[in-house]
CSV table of C-alpha atoms and ligand atoms in Angstrom, one decimal:
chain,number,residue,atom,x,y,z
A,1,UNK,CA,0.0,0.0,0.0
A,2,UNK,CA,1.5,3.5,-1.0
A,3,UNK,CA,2.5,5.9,2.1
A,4,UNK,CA,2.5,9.3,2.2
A,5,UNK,CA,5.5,11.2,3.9
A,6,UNK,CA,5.5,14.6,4.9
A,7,UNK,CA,7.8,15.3,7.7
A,8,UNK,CA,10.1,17.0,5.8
A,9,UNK,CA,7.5,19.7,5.4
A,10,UNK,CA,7.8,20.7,9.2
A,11,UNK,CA,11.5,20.8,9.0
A,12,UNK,CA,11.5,23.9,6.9
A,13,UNK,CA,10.2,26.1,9.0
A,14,UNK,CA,7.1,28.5,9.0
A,15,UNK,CA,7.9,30.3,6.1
A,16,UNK,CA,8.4,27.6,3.0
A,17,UNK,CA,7.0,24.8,5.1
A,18,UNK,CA,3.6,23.5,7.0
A,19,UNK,CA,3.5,21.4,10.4
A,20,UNK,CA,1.7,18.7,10.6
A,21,UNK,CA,-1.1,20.4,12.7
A,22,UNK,CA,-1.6,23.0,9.9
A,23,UNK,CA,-2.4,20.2,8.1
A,24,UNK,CA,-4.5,17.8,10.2
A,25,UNK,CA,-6.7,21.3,10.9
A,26,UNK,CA,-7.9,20.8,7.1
A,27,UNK,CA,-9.8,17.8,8.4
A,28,UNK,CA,-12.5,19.0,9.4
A,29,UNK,CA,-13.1,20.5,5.9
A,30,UNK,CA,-13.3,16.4,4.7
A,31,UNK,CA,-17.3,15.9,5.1
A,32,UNK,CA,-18.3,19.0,3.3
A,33,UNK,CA,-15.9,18.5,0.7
A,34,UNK,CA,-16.9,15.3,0.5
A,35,UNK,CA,-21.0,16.1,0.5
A,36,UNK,CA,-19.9,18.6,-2.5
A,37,UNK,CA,-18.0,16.1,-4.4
A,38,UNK,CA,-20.5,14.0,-4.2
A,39,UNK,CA,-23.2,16.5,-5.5
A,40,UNK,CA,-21.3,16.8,-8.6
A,41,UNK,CA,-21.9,12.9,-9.6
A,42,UNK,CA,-18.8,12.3,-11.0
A,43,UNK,CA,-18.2,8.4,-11.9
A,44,UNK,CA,-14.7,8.1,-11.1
A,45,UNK,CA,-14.3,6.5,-7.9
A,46,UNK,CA,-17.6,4.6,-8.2
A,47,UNK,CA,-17.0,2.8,-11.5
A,48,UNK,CA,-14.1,0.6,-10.0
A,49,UNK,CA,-17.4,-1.6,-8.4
A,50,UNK,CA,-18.9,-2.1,-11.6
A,51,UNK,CA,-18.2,-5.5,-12.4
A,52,UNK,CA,-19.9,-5.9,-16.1
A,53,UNK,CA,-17.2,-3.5,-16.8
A,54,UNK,CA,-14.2,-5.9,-16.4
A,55,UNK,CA,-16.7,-9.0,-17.4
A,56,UNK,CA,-17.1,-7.1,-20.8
A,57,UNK,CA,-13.7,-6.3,-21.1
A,58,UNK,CA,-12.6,-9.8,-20.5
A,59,UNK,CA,-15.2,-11.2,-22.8
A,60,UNK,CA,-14.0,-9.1,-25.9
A,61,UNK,CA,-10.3,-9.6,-24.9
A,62,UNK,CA,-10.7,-13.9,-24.7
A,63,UNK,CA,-12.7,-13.2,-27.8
A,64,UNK,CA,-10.0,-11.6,-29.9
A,65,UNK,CA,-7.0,-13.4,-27.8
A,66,UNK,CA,-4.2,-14.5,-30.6
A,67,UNK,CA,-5.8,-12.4,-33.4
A,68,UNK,CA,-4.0,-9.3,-33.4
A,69,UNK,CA,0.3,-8.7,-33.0
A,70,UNK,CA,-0.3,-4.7,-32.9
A,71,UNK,CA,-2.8,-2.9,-31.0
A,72,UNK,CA,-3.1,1.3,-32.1
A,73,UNK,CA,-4.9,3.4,-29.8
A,74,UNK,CA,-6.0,6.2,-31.8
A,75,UNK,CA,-7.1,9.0,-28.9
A,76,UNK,CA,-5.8,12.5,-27.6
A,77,UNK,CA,-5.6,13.6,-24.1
A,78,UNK,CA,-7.8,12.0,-21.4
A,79,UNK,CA,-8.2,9.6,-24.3
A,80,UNK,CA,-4.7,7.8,-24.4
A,81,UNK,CA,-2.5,9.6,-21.6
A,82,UNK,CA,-3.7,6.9,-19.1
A,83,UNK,CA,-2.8,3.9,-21.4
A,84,UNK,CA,0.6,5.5,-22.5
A,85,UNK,CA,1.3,5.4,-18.7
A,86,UNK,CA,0.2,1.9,-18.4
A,87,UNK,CA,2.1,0.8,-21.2
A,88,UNK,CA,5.4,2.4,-19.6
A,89,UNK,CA,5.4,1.5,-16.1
A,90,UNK,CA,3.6,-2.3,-16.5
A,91,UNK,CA,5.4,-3.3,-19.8
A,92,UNK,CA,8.7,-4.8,-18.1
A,93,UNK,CA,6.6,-7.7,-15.8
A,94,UNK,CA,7.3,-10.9,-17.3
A,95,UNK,CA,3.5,-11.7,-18.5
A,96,UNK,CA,4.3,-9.2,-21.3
A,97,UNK,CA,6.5,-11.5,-23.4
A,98,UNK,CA,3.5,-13.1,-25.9
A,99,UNK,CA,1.1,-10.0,-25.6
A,100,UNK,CA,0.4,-7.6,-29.1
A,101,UNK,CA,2.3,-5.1,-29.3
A,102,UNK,CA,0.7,-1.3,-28.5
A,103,UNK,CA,1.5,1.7,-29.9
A,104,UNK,CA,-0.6,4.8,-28.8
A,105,UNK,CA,-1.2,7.7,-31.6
A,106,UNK,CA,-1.3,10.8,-28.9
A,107,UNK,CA,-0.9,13.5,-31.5
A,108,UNK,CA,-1.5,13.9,-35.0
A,109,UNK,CA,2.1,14.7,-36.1
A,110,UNK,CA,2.2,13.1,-39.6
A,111,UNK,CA,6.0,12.0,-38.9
A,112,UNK,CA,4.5,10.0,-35.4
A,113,UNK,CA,2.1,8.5,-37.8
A,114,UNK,CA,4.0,7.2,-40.1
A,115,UNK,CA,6.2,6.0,-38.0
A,116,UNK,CA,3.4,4.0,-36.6
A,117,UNK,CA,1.9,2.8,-39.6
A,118,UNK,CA,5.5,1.4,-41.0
A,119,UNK,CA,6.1,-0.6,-37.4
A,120,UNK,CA,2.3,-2.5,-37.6
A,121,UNK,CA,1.1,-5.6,-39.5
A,122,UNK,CA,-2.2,-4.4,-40.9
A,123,UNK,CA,-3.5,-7.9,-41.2
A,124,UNK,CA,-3.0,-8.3,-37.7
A,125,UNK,CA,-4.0,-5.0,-36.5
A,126,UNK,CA,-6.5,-3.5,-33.8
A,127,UNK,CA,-7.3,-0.2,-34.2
A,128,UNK,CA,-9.1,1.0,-30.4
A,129,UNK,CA,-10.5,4.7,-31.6
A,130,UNK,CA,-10.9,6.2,-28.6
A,131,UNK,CA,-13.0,9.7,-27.9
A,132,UNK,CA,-15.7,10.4,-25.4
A,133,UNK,CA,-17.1,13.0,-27.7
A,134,UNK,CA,-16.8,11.1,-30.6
A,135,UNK,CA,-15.7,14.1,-32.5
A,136,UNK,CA,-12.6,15.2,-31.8
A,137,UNK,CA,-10.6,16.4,-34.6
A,138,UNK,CA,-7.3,15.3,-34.1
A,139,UNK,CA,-9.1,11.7,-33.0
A,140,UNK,CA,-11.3,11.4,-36.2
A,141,UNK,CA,-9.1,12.3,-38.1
A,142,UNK,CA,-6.3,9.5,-37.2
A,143,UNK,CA,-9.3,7.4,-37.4
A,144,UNK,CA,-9.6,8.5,-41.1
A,145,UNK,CA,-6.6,8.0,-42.2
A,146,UNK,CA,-6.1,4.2,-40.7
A,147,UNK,CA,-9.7,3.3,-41.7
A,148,UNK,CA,-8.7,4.2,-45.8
A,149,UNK,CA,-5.7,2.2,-45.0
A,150,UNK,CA,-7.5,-0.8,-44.3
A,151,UNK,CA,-9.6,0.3,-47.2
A,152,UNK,CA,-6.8,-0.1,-49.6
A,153,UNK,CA,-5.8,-3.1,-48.4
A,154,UNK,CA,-9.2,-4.3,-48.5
A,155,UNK,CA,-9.2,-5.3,-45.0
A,156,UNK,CA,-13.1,-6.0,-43.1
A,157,UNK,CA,-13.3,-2.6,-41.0
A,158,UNK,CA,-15.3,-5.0,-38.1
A,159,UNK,CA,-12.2,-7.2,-38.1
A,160,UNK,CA,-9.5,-4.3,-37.5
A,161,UNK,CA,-12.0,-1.4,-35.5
A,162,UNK,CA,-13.0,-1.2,-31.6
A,163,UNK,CA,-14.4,2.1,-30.6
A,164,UNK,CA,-14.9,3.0,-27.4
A,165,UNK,CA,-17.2,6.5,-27.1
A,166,UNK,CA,-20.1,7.8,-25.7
A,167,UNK,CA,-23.9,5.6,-25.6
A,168,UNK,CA,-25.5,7.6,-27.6
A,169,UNK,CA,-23.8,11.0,-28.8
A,170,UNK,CA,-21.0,11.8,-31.6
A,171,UNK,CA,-19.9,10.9,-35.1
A,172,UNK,CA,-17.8,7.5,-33.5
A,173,UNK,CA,-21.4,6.4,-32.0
A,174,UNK,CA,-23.0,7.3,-35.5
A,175,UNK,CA,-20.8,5.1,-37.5
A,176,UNK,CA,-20.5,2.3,-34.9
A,177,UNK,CA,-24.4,1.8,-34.8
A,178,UNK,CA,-24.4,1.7,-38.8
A,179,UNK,CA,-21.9,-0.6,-39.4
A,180,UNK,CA,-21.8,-2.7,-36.3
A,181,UNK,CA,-18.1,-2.0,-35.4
A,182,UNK,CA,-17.7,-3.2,-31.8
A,183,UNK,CA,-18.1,-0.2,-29.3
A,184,UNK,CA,-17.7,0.1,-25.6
A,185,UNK,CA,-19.2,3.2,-23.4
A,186,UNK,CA,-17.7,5.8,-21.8
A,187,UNK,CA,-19.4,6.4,-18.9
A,188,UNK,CA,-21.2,10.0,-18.9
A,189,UNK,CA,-20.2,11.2,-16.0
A,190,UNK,CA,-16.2,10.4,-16.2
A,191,UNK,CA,-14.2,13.2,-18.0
A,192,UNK,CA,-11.4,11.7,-19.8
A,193,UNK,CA,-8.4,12.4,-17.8
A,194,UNK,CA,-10.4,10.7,-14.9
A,195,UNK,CA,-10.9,8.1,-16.9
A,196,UNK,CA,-8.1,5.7,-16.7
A,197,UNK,CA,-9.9,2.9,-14.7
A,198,UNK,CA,-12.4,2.9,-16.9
A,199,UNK,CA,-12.5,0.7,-20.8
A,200,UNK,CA,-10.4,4.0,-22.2
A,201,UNK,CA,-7.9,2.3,-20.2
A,202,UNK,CA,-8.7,-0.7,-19.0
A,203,UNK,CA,-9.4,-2.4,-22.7
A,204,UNK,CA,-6.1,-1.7,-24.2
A,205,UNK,CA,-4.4,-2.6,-20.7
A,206,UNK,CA,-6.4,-6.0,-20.5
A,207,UNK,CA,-5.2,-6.9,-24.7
A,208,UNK,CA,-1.7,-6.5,-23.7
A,209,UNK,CA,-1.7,-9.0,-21.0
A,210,UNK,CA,-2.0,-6.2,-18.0
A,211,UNK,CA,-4.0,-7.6,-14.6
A,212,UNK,CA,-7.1,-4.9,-14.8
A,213,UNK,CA,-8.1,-6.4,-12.0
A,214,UNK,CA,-5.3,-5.5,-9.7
A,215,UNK,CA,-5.3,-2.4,-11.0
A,216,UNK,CA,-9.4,-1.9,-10.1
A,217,UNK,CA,-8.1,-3.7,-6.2
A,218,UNK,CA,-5.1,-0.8,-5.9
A,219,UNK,CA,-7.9,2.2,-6.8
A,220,UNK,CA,-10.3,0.3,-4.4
A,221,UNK,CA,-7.9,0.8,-1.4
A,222,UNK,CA,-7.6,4.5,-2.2
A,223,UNK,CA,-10.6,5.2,-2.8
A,224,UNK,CA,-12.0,3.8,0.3
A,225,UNK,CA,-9.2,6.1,2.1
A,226,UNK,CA,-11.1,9.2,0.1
A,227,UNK,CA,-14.1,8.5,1.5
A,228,UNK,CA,-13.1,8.7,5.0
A,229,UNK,CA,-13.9,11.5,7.2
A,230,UNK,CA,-10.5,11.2,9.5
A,231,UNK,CA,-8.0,13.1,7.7
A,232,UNK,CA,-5.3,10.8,9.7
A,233,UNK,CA,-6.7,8.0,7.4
A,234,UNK,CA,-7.4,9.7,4.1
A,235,UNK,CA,-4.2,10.4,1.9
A,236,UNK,CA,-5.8,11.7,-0.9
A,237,UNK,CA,-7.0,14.7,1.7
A,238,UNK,CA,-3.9,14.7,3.5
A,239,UNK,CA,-2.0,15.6,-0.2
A,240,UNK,CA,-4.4,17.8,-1.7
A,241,UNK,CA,-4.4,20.0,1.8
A,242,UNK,CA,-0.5,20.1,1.7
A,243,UNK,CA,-1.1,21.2,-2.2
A,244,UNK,CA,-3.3,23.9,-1.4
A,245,UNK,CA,-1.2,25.1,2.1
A,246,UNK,CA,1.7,25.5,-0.2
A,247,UNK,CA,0.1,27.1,-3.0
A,248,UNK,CA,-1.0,29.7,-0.8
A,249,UNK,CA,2.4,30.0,0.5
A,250,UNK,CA,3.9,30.9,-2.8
A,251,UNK,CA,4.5,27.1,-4.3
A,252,UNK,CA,2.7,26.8,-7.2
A,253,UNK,CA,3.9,24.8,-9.2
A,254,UNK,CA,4.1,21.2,-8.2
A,255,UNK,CA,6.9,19.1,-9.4
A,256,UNK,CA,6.1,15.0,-9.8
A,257,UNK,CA,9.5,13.4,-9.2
A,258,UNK,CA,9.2,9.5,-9.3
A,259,UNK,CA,12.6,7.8,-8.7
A,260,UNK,CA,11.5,4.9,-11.5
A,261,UNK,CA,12.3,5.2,-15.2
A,262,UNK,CA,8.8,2.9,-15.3
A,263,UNK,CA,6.7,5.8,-13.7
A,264,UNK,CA,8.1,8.6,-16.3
A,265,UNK,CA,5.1,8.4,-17.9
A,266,UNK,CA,3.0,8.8,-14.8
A,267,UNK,CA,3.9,12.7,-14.8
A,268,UNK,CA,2.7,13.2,-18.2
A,269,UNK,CA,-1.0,11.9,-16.8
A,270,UNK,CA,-0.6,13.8,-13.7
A,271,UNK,CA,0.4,16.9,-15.5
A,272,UNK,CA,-3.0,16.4,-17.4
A,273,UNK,CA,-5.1,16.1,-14.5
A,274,UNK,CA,-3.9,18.4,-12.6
A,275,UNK,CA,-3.7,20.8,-15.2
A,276,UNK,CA,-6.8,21.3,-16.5
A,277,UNK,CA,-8.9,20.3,-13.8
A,278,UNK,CA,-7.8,22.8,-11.7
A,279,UNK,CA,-6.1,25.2,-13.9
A,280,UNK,CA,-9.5,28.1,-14.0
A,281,UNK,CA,-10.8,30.9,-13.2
A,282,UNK,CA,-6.9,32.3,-12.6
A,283,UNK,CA,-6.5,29.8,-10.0
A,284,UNK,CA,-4.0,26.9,-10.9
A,285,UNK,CA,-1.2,25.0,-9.7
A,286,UNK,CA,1.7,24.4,-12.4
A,287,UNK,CA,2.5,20.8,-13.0
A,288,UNK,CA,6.3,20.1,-13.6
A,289,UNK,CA,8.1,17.0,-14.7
A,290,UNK,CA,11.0,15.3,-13.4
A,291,UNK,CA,13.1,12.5,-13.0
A,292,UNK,CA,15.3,10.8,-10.8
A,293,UNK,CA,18.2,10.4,-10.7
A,294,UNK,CA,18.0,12.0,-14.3
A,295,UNK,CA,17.0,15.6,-13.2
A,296,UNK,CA,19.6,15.4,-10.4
A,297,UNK,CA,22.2,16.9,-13.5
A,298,UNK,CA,19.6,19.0,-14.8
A,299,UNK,CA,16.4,20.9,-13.3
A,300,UNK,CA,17.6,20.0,-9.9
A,301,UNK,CA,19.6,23.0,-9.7
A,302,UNK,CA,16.4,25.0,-10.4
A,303,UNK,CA,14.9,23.3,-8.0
A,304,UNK,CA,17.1,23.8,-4.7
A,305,UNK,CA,18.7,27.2,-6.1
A,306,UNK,CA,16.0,29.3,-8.1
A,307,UNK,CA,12.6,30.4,-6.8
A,308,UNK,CA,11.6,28.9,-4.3
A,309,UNK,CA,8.1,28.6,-5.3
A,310,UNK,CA,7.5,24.6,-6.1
A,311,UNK,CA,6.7,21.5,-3.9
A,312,UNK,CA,8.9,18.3,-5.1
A,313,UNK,CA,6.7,15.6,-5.3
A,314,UNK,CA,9.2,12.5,-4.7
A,315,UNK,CA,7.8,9.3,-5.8
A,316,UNK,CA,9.6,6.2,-4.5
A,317,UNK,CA,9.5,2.5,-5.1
A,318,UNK,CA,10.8,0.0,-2.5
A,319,UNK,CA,12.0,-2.2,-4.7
A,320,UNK,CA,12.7,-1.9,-8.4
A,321,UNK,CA,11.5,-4.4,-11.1
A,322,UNK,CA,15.6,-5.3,-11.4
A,323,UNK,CA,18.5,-5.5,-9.1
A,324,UNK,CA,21.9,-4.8,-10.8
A,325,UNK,CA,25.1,-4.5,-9.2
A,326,UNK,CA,27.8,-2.3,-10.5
A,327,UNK,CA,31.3,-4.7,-10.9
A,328,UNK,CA,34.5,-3.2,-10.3
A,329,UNK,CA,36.0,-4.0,-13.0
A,330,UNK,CA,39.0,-2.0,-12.3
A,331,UNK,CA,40.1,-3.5,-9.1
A,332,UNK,CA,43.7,-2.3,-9.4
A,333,UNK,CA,42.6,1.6,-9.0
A,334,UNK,CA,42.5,2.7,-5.6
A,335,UNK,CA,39.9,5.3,-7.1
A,336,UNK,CA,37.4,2.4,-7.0
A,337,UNK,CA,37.8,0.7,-3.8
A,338,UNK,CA,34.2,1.6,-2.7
A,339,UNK,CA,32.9,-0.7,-5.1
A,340,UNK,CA,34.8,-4.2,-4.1
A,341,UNK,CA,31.7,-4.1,-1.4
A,342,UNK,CA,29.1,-5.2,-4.1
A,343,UNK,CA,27.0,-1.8,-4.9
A,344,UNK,CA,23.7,-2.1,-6.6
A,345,UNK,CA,22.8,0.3,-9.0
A,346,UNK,CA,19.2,0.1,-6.5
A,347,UNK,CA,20.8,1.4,-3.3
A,348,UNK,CA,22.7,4.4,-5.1
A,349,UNK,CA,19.6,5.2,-6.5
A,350,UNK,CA,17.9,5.2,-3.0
A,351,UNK,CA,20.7,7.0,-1.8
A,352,UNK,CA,20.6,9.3,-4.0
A,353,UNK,CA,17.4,10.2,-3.8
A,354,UNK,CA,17.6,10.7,-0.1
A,355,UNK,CA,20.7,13.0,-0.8
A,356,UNK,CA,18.6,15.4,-2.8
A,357,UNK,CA,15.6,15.3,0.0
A,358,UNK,CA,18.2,16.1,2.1
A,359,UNK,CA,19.5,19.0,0.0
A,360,UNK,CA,16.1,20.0,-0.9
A,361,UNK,CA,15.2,20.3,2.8
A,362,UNK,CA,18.5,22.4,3.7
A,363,UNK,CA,17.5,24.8,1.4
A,364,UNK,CA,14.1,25.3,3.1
A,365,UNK,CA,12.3,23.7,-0.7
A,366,UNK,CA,9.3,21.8,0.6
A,367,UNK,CA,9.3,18.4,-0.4
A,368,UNK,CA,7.1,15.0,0.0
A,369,UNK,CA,7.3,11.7,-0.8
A,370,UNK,CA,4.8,8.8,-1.8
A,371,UNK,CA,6.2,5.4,-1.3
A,372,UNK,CA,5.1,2.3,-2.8
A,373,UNK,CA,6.4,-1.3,-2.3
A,374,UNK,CA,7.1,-1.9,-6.3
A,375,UNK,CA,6.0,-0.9,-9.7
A,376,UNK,CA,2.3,-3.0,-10.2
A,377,UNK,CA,-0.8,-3.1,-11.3
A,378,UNK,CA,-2.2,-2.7,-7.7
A,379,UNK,CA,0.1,-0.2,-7.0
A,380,UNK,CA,-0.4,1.8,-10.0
A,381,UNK,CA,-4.0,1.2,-9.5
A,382,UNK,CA,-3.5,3.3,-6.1
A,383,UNK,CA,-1.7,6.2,-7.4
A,384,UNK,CA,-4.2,6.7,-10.3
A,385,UNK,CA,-6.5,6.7,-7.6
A,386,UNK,CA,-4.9,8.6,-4.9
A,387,UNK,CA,-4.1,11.2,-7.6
A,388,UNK,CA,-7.3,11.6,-9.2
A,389,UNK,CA,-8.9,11.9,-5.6
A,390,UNK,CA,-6.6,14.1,-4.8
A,391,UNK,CA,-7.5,16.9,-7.4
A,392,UNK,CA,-10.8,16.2,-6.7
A,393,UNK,CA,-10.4,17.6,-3.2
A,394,UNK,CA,-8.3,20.6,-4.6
A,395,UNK,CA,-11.1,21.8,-6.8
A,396,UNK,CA,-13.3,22.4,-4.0
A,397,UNK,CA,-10.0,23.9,-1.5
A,398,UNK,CA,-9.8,26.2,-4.5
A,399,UNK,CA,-13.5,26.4,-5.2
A,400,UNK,CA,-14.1,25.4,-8.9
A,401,UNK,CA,-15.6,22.9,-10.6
A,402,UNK,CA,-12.6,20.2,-11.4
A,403,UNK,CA,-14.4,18.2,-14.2
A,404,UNK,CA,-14.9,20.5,-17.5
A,405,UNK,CA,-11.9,22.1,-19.4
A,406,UNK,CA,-13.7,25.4,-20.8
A,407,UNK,CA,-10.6,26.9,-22.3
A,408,UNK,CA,-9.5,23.3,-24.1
A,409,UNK,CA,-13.0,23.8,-25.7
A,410,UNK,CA,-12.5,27.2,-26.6
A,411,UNK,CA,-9.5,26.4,-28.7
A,412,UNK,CA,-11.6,23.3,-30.5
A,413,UNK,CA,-14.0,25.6,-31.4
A,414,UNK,CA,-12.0,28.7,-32.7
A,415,UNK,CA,-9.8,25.9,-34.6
A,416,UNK,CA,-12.9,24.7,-36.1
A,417,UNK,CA,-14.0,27.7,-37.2
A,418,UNK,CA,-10.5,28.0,-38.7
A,419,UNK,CA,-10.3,24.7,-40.6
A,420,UNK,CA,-14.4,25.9,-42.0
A,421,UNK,CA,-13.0,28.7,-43.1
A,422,UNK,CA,-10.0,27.7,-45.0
A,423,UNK,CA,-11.9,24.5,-46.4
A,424,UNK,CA,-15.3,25.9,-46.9
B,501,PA5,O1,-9.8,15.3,-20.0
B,501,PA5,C1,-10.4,15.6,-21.0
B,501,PA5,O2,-11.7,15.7,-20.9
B,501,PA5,C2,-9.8,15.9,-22.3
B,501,PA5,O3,-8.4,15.8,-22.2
B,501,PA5,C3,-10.3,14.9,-23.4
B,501,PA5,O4,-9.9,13.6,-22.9
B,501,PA5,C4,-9.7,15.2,-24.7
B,501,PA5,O5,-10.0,16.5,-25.1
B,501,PA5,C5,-10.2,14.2,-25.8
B,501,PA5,O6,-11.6,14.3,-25.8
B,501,PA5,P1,-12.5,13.1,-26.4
B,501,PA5,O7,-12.3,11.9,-25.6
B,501,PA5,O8,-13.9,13.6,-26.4
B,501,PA5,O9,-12.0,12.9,-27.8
């Protein structure tokens, strides 16, 4: 189970820091908030108990099991973030090894495309279009250009197509009804960057061998943590309240450090979700990427020297998916005697990271740290969770409402206005 450490916080002192009692005395904000989450009627922590979710999943994944060597996710934003994350940090476990392949479209830069469409096997393709609207340009039009594909290659559009979009609404629905292409929902009430644990991110998970189901367990835990009215045994409280404290304190822009190459990916969801669910009305926290030891030689310096107007978000993992030692395969320099005593490449990374805490906390930088025993579905499950939570708290801290994007749709609409009146 993840763990949530932030006693460096009252080591820094009034100024850049928070105690812990500045923090538990946010607790007894937790029933309102929760009373005013819950009057919004948002999905997201109540889909994980809907089991003909996974059943349907699981029936269309055994169904299709050995047919396809490439899976393409064909989404933007909310859409594909979740399952580019999931395909970083789950890919190395060793049920990967017979599972498709999946590549995830993201963007519509003709060079990424390409690049996609020379690396697949049509014959053996899935195409999962992915878009809540159903009309997303950038998503319909990826969609367009892999369907003629498959045209060309006279290829059955049933065999190679999966949509997954809303019931009833959008162009995807339109076309899925008419021809009979398999679809899947996306639940109304789940904006798409919470929508991770649902099929935007659960079907492509489950084709390429991932255990949705330990993912679904992990966001259990955490969500039963959200709903409790002790802040001593809610997490996602206790972050978003440390958030908010230091926000108000100058630290707005909240860096998400994870000290795992696997969870790299995890910032670029985060940095979504935070982003533009609380990023309105002028009020915003600034989402920052980093990681370690990577950033140590780069942004680090930033970090501990410049401004001092961020919270380092450490993320740790107890143990790594590997354990490598680093040989000394110089034994006759006296320069490497430290490493006849067998160091793993593991512990200098822990120590590292502990080095820079330190630093960071020297320097007065506020700085937290989530633990988790290793990289896994369960425990990914809990951070996806925990994080999504967790901006759900900050919305009402900051008063908005966390689950529209206004401004993303202002620039759909004045680029579609564009594209009408170049075309038409
Ligand atoms: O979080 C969101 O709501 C957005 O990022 C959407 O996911 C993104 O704009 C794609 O929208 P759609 O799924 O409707 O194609």
């Amino acid at each position: 189970m993840l763990y949530l450490n932030f006693e460096n916080l009252a080591k820094i002192g009034k100024t850049h820091g928070i105690t812990r009692a500045e923090i538990l005395a946010q607790g007894k904000l937790i029933e309102k908030y929760l009373r005013e989450i819950e009057s919004k009627n948002q999905g997201f922590y109540t889909i994980i108990d809907d089991k003909s979710q996974l059943q349907n999943i699981n029936k269309y994944a055994k169904k299709v099991e050995g047919k396809y060597k490439d899976i393409v996710v064909l989404g933007i934003g909310g859409s594909a973030l979740g399952t580019l994350c999931l395909k970083h940090a789950l890919r190395y476990l060793p049920n990967k090894s017979k599972a498709p392949k999946l590549h995830i479209v993201t963007n519509i830069d003709p060079v990424k495309i390409k690049k996609i469409e020379s690396d697949i096997d049509f014959k053996k393709t899935l195409f999962i279009v992915i878009s809540k609207s159903g009309s997303t340009i950038e998503t319909i039009s990826q969609y367009l250009y892999f369907r003629q594909k498959c045209k060309d290659k006279k290829l059955k559009i049933t065999d190679h197509f999966v949509f997954v979009t809303d019931e009833k609404e959008g162009i995807l629905r339109m076309i899925a009804d008419k021809e009979k292409i398999t679809s899947f929902d996306v639940p109304k009430n789940i904006e798409g960057r919470f929508s991770v644990l649902t099929v935007v991110g659960l079907l492509p998970a489950r084709l390429i061998g991932i255990k949705i189901e330990e993912l679904i367990e992990g966001a259990k835990r955490i969500r039963d943590e959200f709903l409790k009215k002790n802040i001593e045994e809610n997490t996602p409280f206790q972050l978003a309240a440390i958030q908010y404290l230091l926000a108000k304190k100058g630290k707005n822009i909240n860096v998400l450090m994870p000290y795992s190459q696997e969870l790299d990916f995890l910032s670029i969801w985060y940095t979504q979700l935070l982003a533009e669910s609380i990023g309105k009305k002028g009020n915003g926290i600034t989402p920052l990427r980093a990681l370690g030891v990577s950033d140590q030689h780069s942004q680090i310096q930033l970090f501990n020297d410049g401004p001092n107007d961020k919270l380092i978000m450490f993320i740790e993992v107890e143990k790594l998916s590997e354990n490598l030692y680093i040989p000394n395969s110089h034994p006759e320099l006296k320069e490497f005697e430290l490493m006849n005593k067998k160091i793993s490449f593991n512990r200098l990374l822990e120590l590292e990271k502990q080095g820079t805490e330190m630093a960071l906390t020297h320097n007065n930088r506020p700085n937290i740290t989530i633990k988790i025993p290793k990289v896994s579905e369960e425990n990914l499950g809990e951070l996806f969770m925990l994080f999504e939570t967790s901006v759900a708290f900050l919305g009402e801290f900051y008063k908005i409402y966390a689950f529209d994007q206004p401004a993303v749709e202002l620039g759909k609409k004045f680029t579609k206005e564009l594209l009408l009146k170049e075309y038409l």
